[in-house]
Short mmCIF file of C-alpha atoms and ligand atoms in Angstrom, two decimals:
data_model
loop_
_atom_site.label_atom_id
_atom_site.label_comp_id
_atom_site.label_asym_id
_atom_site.label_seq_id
_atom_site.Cartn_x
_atom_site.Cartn_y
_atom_site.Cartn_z
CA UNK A 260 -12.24 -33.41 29.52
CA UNK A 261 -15.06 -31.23 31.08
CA UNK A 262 -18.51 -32.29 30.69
CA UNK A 263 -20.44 -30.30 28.39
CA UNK A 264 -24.00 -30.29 27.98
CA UNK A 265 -24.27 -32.92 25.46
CA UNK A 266 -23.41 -35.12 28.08
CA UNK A 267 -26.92 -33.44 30.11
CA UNK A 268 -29.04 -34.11 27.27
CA UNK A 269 -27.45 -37.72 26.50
CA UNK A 270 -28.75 -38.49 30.17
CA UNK A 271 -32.03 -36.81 29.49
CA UNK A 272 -31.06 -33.87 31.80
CA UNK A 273 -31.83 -31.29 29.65
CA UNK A 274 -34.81 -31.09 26.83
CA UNK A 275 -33.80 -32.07 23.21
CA UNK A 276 -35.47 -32.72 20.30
CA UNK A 277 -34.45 -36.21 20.04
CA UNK A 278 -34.82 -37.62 16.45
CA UNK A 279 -32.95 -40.67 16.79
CA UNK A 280 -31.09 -42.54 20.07
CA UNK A 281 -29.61 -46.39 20.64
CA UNK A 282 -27.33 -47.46 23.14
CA UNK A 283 -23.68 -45.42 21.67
CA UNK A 284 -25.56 -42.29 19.44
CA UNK A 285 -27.93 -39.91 20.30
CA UNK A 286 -29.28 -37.08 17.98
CA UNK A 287 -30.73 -34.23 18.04
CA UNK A 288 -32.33 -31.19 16.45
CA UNK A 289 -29.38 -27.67 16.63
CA UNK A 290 -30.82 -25.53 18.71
CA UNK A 291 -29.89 -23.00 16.25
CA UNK A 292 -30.69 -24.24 13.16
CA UNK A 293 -28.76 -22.81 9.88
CA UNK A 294 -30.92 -25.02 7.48
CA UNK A 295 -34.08 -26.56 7.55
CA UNK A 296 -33.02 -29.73 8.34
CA UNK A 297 -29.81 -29.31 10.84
CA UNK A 298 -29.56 -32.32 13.13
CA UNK A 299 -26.07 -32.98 15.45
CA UNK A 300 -25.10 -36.41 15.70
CA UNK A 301 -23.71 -37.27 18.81
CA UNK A 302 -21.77 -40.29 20.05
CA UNK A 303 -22.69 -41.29 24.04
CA UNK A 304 -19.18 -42.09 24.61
CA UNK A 305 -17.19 -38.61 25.84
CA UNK A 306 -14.94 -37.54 22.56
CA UNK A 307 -13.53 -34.06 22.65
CA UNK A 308 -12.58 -33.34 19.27
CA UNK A 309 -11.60 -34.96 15.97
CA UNK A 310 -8.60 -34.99 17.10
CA UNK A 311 -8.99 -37.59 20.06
CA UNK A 312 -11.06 -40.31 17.72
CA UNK A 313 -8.73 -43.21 18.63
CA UNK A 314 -8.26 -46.75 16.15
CA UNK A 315 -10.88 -48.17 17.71
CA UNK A 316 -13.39 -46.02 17.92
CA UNK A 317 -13.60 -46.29 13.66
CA UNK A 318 -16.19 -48.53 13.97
CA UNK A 319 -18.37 -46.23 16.04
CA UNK A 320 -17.15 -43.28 13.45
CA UNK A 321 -18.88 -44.74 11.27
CA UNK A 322 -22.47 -45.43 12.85
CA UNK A 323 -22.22 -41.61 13.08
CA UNK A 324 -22.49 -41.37 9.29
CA UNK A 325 -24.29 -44.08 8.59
CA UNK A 326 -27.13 -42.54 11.35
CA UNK A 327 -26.33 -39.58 9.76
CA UNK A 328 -27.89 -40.93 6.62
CA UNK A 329 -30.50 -42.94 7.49
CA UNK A 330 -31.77 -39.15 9.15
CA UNK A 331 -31.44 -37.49 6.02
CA UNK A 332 -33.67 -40.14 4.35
CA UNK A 333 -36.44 -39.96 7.10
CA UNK A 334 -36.32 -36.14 6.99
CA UNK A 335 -36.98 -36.27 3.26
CA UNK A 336 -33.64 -34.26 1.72
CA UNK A 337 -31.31 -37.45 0.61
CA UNK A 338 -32.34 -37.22 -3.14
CA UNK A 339 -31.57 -33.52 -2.81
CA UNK A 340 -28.67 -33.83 -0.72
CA UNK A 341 -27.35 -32.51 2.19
CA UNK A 342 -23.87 -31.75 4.05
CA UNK A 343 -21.92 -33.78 6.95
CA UNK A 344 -19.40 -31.37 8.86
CA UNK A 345 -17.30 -32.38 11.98
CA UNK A 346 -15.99 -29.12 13.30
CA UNK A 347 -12.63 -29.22 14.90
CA UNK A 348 -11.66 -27.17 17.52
CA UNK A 349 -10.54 -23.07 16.79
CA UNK A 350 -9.83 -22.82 13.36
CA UNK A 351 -13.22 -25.11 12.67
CA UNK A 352 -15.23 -23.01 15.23
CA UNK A 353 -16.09 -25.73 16.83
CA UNK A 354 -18.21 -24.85 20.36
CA UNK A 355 -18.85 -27.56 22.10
CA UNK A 356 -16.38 -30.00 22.74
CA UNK A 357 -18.07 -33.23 22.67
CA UNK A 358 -17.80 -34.45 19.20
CA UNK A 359 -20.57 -34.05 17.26
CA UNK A 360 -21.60 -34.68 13.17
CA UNK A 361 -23.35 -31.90 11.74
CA UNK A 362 -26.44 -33.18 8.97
CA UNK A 363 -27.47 -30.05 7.28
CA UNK A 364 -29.36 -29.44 4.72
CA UNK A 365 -33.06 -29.10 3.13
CA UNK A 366 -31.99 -25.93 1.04
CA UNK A 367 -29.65 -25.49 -1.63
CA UNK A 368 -26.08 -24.86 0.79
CA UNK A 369 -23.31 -22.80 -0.68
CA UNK A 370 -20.10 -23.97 -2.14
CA UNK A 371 -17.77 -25.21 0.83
CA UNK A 372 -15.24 -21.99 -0.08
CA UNK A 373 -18.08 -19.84 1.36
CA UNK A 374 -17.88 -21.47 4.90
P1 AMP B 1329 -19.85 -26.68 16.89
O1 AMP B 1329 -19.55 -25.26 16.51
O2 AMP B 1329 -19.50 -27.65 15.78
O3 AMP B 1329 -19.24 -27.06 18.22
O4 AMP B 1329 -21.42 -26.77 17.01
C1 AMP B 1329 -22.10 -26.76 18.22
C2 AMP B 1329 -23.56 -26.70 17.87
O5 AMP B 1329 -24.31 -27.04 19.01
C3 AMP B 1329 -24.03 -25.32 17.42
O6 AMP B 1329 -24.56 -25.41 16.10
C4 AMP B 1329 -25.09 -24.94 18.45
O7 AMP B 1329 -26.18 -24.24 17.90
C5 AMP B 1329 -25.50 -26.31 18.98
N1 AMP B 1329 -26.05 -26.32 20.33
C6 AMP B 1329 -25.53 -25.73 21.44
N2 AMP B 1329 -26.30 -26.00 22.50
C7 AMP B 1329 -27.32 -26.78 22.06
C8 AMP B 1329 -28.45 -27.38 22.68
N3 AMP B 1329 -28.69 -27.25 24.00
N4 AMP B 1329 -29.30 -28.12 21.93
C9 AMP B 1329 -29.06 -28.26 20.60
N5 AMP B 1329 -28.03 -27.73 19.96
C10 AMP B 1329 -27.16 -26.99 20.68
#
């Protein structure tokens, strides 16, 4: 796959606003938000799409939720709730194509058959 620029601001390249980062996830603050809270969580490892998770990369599958959640609860909006979304390639609109978990929320969010 070509590199896209998650893979600049993984290697601190380019300017993010980091809110969490170990040694396989980094994540960081959409640059255009469509919520209050709307964080990408991004594995390190180079993943184009759903569609290339293999067996065993489950484990690191889920860290991304489990990150994912342990966001939410530091940015205030678990009790309320929030939405995970992986977008998958053209049908899902996805954009970038370096997998990425979407953690939106901190407003009420419309029913999923609005998306
Ligand atoms: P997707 O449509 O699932 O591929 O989502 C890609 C997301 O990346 C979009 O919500 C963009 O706003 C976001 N994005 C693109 N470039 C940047 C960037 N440099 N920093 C933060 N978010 C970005």
């Amino acid at each position: 796959m070509s590199e896209t620029i998650f893979s600049k601001i993984i290697r601190h390249e380019l300017p993010a606003d980091v809110v969490y980062e170990d040694n396989e996830i980094m994540a960081f603050r959409d640059i255009n938000p469509q919520a209050p809270v709307h964080v990408l969580v991004v594995p390190k490892v180079e993943i184009e799409t759903v569609n290339d998770i293999k067996p065993e990369q489950a484990e690191l599958i889920g860290k991304l939720v489990l990150t994912a959640q342990k966001i939410a609860a530091d940015e205030g909006i678990a009790e309320d709730g929030y939405r995970l979304v992986f977008n998958c390639n053209r049908h899902g609109c996805q954009e970038v194509f370096h997998l990425h978990l979407h953690l939106i929320g901190g407003r009420q969010l419309r029913g999923i058959s609005a998306a």
